[in-house]
Short mmCIF file of C-alpha atoms in Angstrom, two decimals:
data_model
loop_
_atom_site.label_atom_id
_atom_site.label_comp_id
_atom_site.label_asym_id
_atom_site.label_seq_id
_atom_site.Cartn_x
_atom_site.Cartn_y
_atom_site.Cartn_z
CA ASP A 26 0.00 0.00 0.00
CA ILE A 27 1.09 3.57 -0.66
CA GLN A 28 1.78 5.66 2.44
CA MET A 29 1.28 9.43 2.45
CA THR A 30 3.35 11.48 4.86
CA GLN A 31 2.46 15.10 5.42
CA SER A 32 4.56 17.79 7.07
CA PRO A 33 4.38 19.71 9.22
CA SER A 34 1.61 18.38 11.44
CA THR A 35 0.95 21.89 12.74
CA LEU A 36 1.87 25.20 11.22
CA SER A 37 1.57 28.60 12.91
CA ALA A 38 1.35 31.59 10.59
CA SER A 39 -0.03 35.09 10.29
CA VAL A 40 -2.44 36.71 7.88
CA GLY A 41 -0.52 37.66 4.75
CA ASP A 42 2.14 34.97 5.17
CA ARG A 43 3.10 32.58 2.41
CA VAL A 44 2.89 29.00 3.63
CA THR A 45 3.81 25.63 2.18
CA ILE A 46 2.57 22.19 3.19
CA THR A 47 4.31 19.06 1.94
CA CYS A 48 3.01 15.58 1.21
CA ARG A 49 5.37 12.74 0.32
CA ALA A 50 4.27 9.46 -1.24
CA SER A 51 6.06 6.21 -0.38
CA GLN A 52 6.22 5.34 -4.09
CA SER A 53 5.43 6.93 -7.41
CA ILE A 54 1.86 8.15 -7.80
CA SER A 55 2.48 10.19 -10.95
CA SER A 56 0.41 13.35 -10.45
CA TRP A 57 -2.60 11.59 -8.97
CA LEU A 58 -2.89 13.72 -5.87
CA ALA A 59 -5.56 15.99 -4.45
CA TRP A 60 -5.56 18.55 -1.64
CA TYR A 61 -8.50 19.31 0.63
CA GLN A 62 -9.31 21.89 3.29
CA GLN A 63 -11.38 20.94 6.30
CA LYS A 64 -12.79 23.13 9.04
CA PRO A 65 -13.98 21.74 12.39
CA GLY A 66 -17.27 19.89 12.12
CA LYS A 67 -17.44 20.39 8.37
CA ALA A 68 -16.96 18.22 5.32
CA PRO A 69 -13.63 18.34 3.45
CA ASN A 70 -13.54 20.81 0.57
CA LEU A 71 -11.58 20.10 -2.61
CA LEU A 72 -8.85 22.62 -3.45
CA ILE A 73 -6.47 21.00 -5.94
CA TYR A 74 -6.57 17.84 -8.06
CA ASP A 75 -4.06 16.16 -10.37
CA ALA A 76 -1.36 17.77 -8.18
CA SER A 77 -1.68 21.26 -9.63
CA SER A 78 -5.14 21.84 -11.09
CA LEU A 79 -7.17 24.39 -9.17
CA GLU A 80 -10.77 23.40 -8.50
CA SER A 81 -13.30 25.83 -9.88
CA GLY A 82 -14.22 28.53 -7.36
CA VAL A 83 -11.10 28.05 -5.23
CA PRO A 84 -9.12 31.29 -4.76
CA SER A 85 -6.00 31.61 -6.87
CA ARG A 86 -3.82 32.09 -3.78
CA PHE A 87 -3.92 28.28 -3.51
CA SER A 88 -1.55 26.36 -5.75
CA GLY A 89 -0.09 22.88 -5.95
CA SER A 90 3.08 21.43 -7.39
CA ARG A 91 4.94 18.16 -7.72
CA SER A 92 8.57 17.11 -7.67
CA GLY A 93 8.90 13.36 -8.02
CA THR A 94 7.03 11.86 -5.08
CA GLU A 95 6.94 15.11 -3.14
CA PHE A 96 3.93 17.39 -3.46
CA THR A 97 3.39 20.87 -2.08
CA LEU A 98 0.37 22.99 -1.38
CA THR A 99 1.17 26.69 -1.25
CA ILE A 100 -1.03 29.50 0.00
CA SER A 101 0.51 32.69 -1.32
CA SER A 102 -1.02 35.15 1.14
CA LEU A 103 -2.93 33.74 4.08
CA GLN A 104 -6.41 35.04 4.66
CA PRO A 105 -8.39 34.68 7.92
CA ASP A 106 -10.64 32.08 6.27
CA ASP A 107 -7.66 29.84 5.49
CA PHE A 108 -6.98 28.72 9.05
CA ALA A 109 -8.09 25.10 8.89
CA THR A 110 -6.73 21.58 8.46
CA TYR A 111 -5.34 20.48 5.09
CA PHE A 112 -4.77 16.97 3.87
CA CYS A 113 -3.63 15.23 0.73
CA GLN A 114 -5.05 12.16 -1.01
CA GLN A 115 -3.44 9.80 -3.50
CA TYR A 116 -5.62 8.11 -6.13
CA ASN A 117 -2.95 6.33 -8.12
CA SER A 118 -3.83 2.91 -6.79
CA TYR A 119 -5.94 1.07 -4.26
CA PRO A 120 -6.33 1.54 -1.43
CA VAL A 121 -6.86 5.28 -1.79
CA ALA A 122 -4.80 6.89 0.98
CA PHE A 123 -4.72 10.19 2.80
CA GLY A 124 -2.06 12.17 4.59
CA GLN A 125 -2.41 12.64 8.32
CA GLY A 126 -3.30 16.33 7.94
CA THR A 127 -1.69 19.69 8.64
CA ARG A 128 -3.39 22.03 11.06
CA LEU A 129 -2.82 25.65 10.08
CA GLU A 130 -3.25 27.91 13.08
CA ILE A 131 -3.02 31.60 13.74
CA LYS A 132 0.30 32.72 15.19
CA GLN B 2 -26.17 22.52 -6.44
CA VAL B 3 -24.61 19.10 -6.03
CA GLN B 4 -25.11 17.97 -2.47
CA LEU B 5 -24.80 14.87 -0.32
CA VAL B 6 -26.80 14.80 2.91
CA GLN B 7 -26.12 12.05 5.43
CA SER B 8 -28.22 10.60 8.21
CA GLY B 9 -27.80 11.61 11.82
CA ALA B 10 -25.48 10.47 14.58
CA GLU B 11 -25.75 6.92 15.92
CA VAL B 12 -24.81 5.26 19.18
CA LYS B 13 -24.36 1.50 19.04
CA LYS B 14 -23.27 -1.26 21.36
CA PRO B 15 -20.31 -3.51 20.53
CA GLY B 16 -21.34 -6.32 18.21
CA ALA B 17 -24.22 -4.39 16.69
CA SER B 18 -24.54 -3.04 13.15
CA VAL B 19 -25.04 0.48 11.87
CA LYS B 20 -26.46 1.71 8.57
CA VAL B 21 -25.67 5.22 7.37
CA SER B 22 -27.49 6.85 4.47
CA CYS B 23 -26.26 9.41 1.96
CA LYS B 24 -28.89 11.22 -0.11
CA ALA B 25 -27.72 12.87 -3.31
CA SER B 26 -29.25 15.85 -5.03
CA GLY B 27 -28.39 18.26 -7.82
CA TYR B 28 -27.18 15.63 -10.30
CA SER B 29 -28.12 12.32 -11.87
CA PHE B 30 -27.46 9.85 -9.04
CA THR B 31 -26.73 6.84 -11.24
CA THR B 32 -24.03 8.70 -13.17
CA TYR B 33 -21.41 8.84 -10.41
CA ALA B 34 -19.89 6.38 -7.98
CA ILE B 35 -20.07 7.06 -4.26
CA HIS B 36 -17.10 6.47 -1.97
CA TRP B 37 -17.15 5.96 1.78
CA VAL B 38 -14.41 7.34 4.03
CA ARG B 39 -14.13 7.38 7.80
CA GLN B 40 -12.11 9.35 10.32
CA ALA B 41 -11.60 8.03 13.84
CA PRO B 42 -10.68 10.52 16.58
CA GLY B 43 -7.13 11.73 16.10
CA GLN B 44 -6.62 9.50 13.06
CA ARG B 45 -6.24 10.20 9.40
CA LEU B 46 -9.01 9.71 6.89
CA GLU B 47 -9.46 6.08 5.88
CA TRP B 48 -10.99 5.00 2.59
CA MET B 49 -13.55 2.17 2.91
CA GLY B 50 -14.54 1.58 -0.72
CA TRP B 51 -17.04 2.57 -3.37
CA ILE B 52 -20.35 1.66 -4.94
CA ASN B 53 -21.16 2.13 -8.60
CA SER B 54 -24.49 3.92 -8.26
CA GLY B 55 -25.45 2.82 -11.76
CA ASN B 56 -25.15 -0.97 -11.55
CA GLY B 57 -24.59 -1.52 -7.83
CA ASN B 58 -21.11 -3.01 -8.19
CA THR B 59 -18.91 -2.49 -5.17
CA LYS B 60 -15.29 -2.47 -4.14
CA TYR B 61 -14.25 -2.71 -0.51
CA SER B 62 -10.97 -1.91 1.16
CA GLN B 63 -9.39 -5.13 2.33
CA LYS B 64 -9.49 -3.85 5.91
CA PHE B 65 -13.31 -3.78 5.89
CA GLN B 66 -14.00 -6.73 3.58
CA GLY B 67 -16.60 -9.03 5.08
CA ARG B 68 -17.83 -6.48 7.59
CA VAL B 69 -19.09 -3.64 5.38
CA THR B 70 -21.83 -3.57 2.77
CA PHE B 71 -22.63 -0.76 0.36
CA THR B 72 -26.06 -0.57 -1.26
CA ARG B 73 -28.07 2.03 -3.07
CA ASP B 74 -31.69 2.90 -3.81
CA THR B 75 -31.78 4.61 -7.19
CA SER B 76 -35.43 5.66 -6.77
CA ALA B 77 -34.42 7.61 -3.66
CA SER B 78 -31.01 8.77 -4.98
CA THR B 79 -29.54 7.37 -1.79
CA ALA B 80 -26.47 5.30 -1.00
CA TYR B 81 -26.08 3.27 2.18
CA MET B 82 -23.14 1.97 4.20
CA GLU B 83 -23.73 -0.83 6.69
CA LEU B 84 -20.96 -1.86 9.07
CA SER B 85 -21.43 -4.93 11.22
CA SER B 86 -19.78 -6.48 14.28
CA LEU B 87 -19.03 -3.03 15.61
CA ARG B 88 -16.21 -2.52 18.08
CA SER B 89 -14.98 0.53 19.94
CA GLU B 90 -12.34 1.17 17.28
CA ASP B 91 -15.15 1.81 14.77
CA THR B 92 -16.09 5.00 16.61
CA ALA B 93 -15.57 7.59 13.90
CA VAL B 94 -17.13 10.13 11.60
CA TYR B 95 -18.25 8.39 8.43
CA TYR B 96 -18.37 10.36 5.19
CA CYS B 97 -19.81 9.65 1.80
CA ALA B 98 -18.20 11.43 -1.14
CA ARG B 99 -18.98 11.57 -4.82
CA ASP B 100 -16.41 10.44 -7.33
CA SER B 101 -15.21 13.36 -9.43
CA ARG B 102 -15.85 11.76 -12.83
CA ALA B 103 -18.97 10.30 -14.36
CA ILE B 104 -19.08 6.49 -14.52
CA TYR B 105 -18.88 6.45 -18.32
CA TYR B 106 -15.46 8.15 -18.06
CA TYR B 107 -13.97 4.93 -16.71
CA ALA B 108 -13.26 2.20 -19.24
CA SER B 109 -12.24 -0.25 -16.53
CA GLY B 110 -14.91 0.50 -13.94
CA SER B 111 -12.19 1.33 -11.45
CA PHE B 112 -13.01 4.54 -9.68
CA LEU B 113 -9.65 6.05 -8.79
CA SER B 114 -10.14 9.77 -8.51
CA TRP B 115 -10.55 12.69 -6.18
CA PHE B 116 -13.79 13.22 -4.31
CA ASN B 117 -16.15 16.14 -4.71
CA PRO B 118 -18.39 16.88 -2.94
CA TRP B 119 -18.47 15.19 0.45
CA GLY B 120 -21.37 14.62 2.76
CA GLN B 121 -21.43 16.41 6.09
CA GLY B 122 -20.39 13.30 7.99
CA THR B 123 -22.15 10.97 10.41
CA LEU B 124 -20.73 10.32 13.86
CA VAL B 125 -20.99 6.69 14.89
CA THR B 126 -20.17 5.99 18.51
CA VAL B 127 -19.64 2.43 19.65
CA SER B 128 -19.88 2.10 23.39
CA SER B 129 -21.21 -0.38 25.92
#
């Protein structure tokens, strides 16, 4: 099974900061990776798919990239609404697997 | 808009079964597969499998094989997840999520994709 390792587990940042979250796959998953945002008590919300494609309606300050088996989610300028938990998902092969999540908190 | 609405929270005793529903609206129900994902307290999201809403075919994660059953009622645009022989470790929020691509997109019938949208989640608590 493919393992997804996210870092950091928690990230403290301020409004306006540029932040990067990383997700590493235990083996090649090509670009079959998605990023989601989740707020407490709410359903996950799709941000990015196919590693770098922005979901319709998602602000352009969110972007994704890939380098081999390492994937990054970047928020270019944090807004108050962005403080949430983020997690990645691989859909290259079964079983579909998720990262453990990164909690983005206000510094 | 496309929406998945799940049934309410459940409290079950060890050894019992639970059935969670997921009602779809805003699209043609039989055109997309539905996945089930759970998240136990403090744990990462865990994929359980999918049901082809069109023909009822299913695929289960090996971890849940034999203990989980996915069904659907096309007349009600609703998918169901039933988990049996519950134990305390099954305490979790259970989500349904729609596959991102229509069923006809897949030549192989293998639904490997991202999920959008998700249901609001159903908390299942297993406690004696």
